[in-house]
Amino acid sequence: MDEKDLIIIDALKKDASLSVAKLSLNTNLPSTTIFNRIKKLKDNGIIKNYTINIDKDRVFGNIQGIILIKASNTDQRQIVQKLLEHPSVENAAIMTGNTDIVIRIRVKSIDDLNKFILDYLRKIKGIQDSTTMISLEYYEKN
């Protein structure tokens, strides 16, 4: 990968629906260069698919939180898989240190958060303890 590939990837990250001609205008690279490089990036698995960028606040809710989870002597991967089945869980990570698993959630209301914790999280076998923190502001790198 070189600078031209990074320019193309950056343009596609901003708007994956752009045609090769429009990408050429936006990047000042020839259309044939863009076409060939996109094909090469796909063939090499760097570009895996195109996706849409939705307004997550409107679709899933604007209350975001982080939950720190302490697991008992259980397979943490099984706990993570169970957590990821819930639509409110955006992602999960198995960690080192005092916290075994960290999840990021998104809900529409405090009542939804309450239901998630009481009716779902606390019923997962192997979860020993959890600490829930609500995000006041959340920033994501483009």
Coordinates of C-alpha atoms in Angstrom, one line a residue, residues 84-139:
L84 CA -23.0 -10.2 21.6
E85 CA -26.3 -11.9 20.9
H86 CA -28.1 -9.0 22.6
P87 CA -29.0 -6.1 20.2
S88 CA -27.9 -3.5 22.8
V89 CA -24.3 -4.7 22.9
E90 CA -22.2 -3.0 20.3
N91 CA -18.9 -4.7 21.0
A92 CA -17.0 -6.7 23.6
A93 CA -13.4 -7.3 24.5
I94 CA -11.7 -9.8 26.8
M95 CA -9.2 -7.9 29.0
T96 CA -6.2 -8.3 31.2
G97 CA -6.2 -6.9 34.7
N98 CA -9.0 -6.8 37.3
T99 CA -11.8 -6.6 34.6
D100 CA -12.2 -9.7 32.5
I101 CA -14.7 -8.4 29.9
V102 CA -15.6 -4.9 28.7
I103 CA -18.7 -4.3 26.7
R104 CA -20.1 -1.1 25.1
I105 CA -23.9 -0.9 25.0
R106 CA -26.4 1.5 23.5
V107 CA -30.0 1.8 24.7
K108 CA -33.0 4.1 24.1
S109 CA -33.8 4.7 27.8
I110 CA -32.7 4.1 31.3
D111 CA -35.5 1.6 31.6
D112 CA -34.0 -0.3 28.7
L113 CA -30.6 -0.3 30.5
N114 CA -32.3 -1.6 33.6
K115 CA -34.0 -4.4 31.7
F116 CA -30.7 -5.3 30.0
I117 CA -28.8 -5.5 33.3
L118 CA -31.6 -7.2 35.4
D119 CA -33.2 -9.5 32.7
Y120 CA -30.2 -10.3 30.5
L121 CA -26.7 -9.6 31.9
R122 CA -27.3 -10.9 35.4
K123 CA -28.7 -14.2 34.1
I124 CA -25.6 -15.1 32.1
K125 CA -23.8 -18.0 33.7
G126 CA -20.3 -17.1 34.7
I127 CA -20.7 -13.4 35.3
Q128 CA -19.6 -12.8 38.9
D129 CA -19.8 -9.0 39.1
S130 CA -20.3 -6.0 36.8
T131 CA -19.9 -2.2 37.0
T132 CA -22.0 -0.1 34.6
M133 CA -20.9 3.4 33.5
I134 CA -23.0 5.7 31.4
S135 CA -21.1 7.8 28.8
L136 CA -21.7 11.6 29.1
E137 CA -20.1 12.2 25.8
Y138 CA -18.7 9.7 23.2
Y139 CA -16.3 10.4 20.4

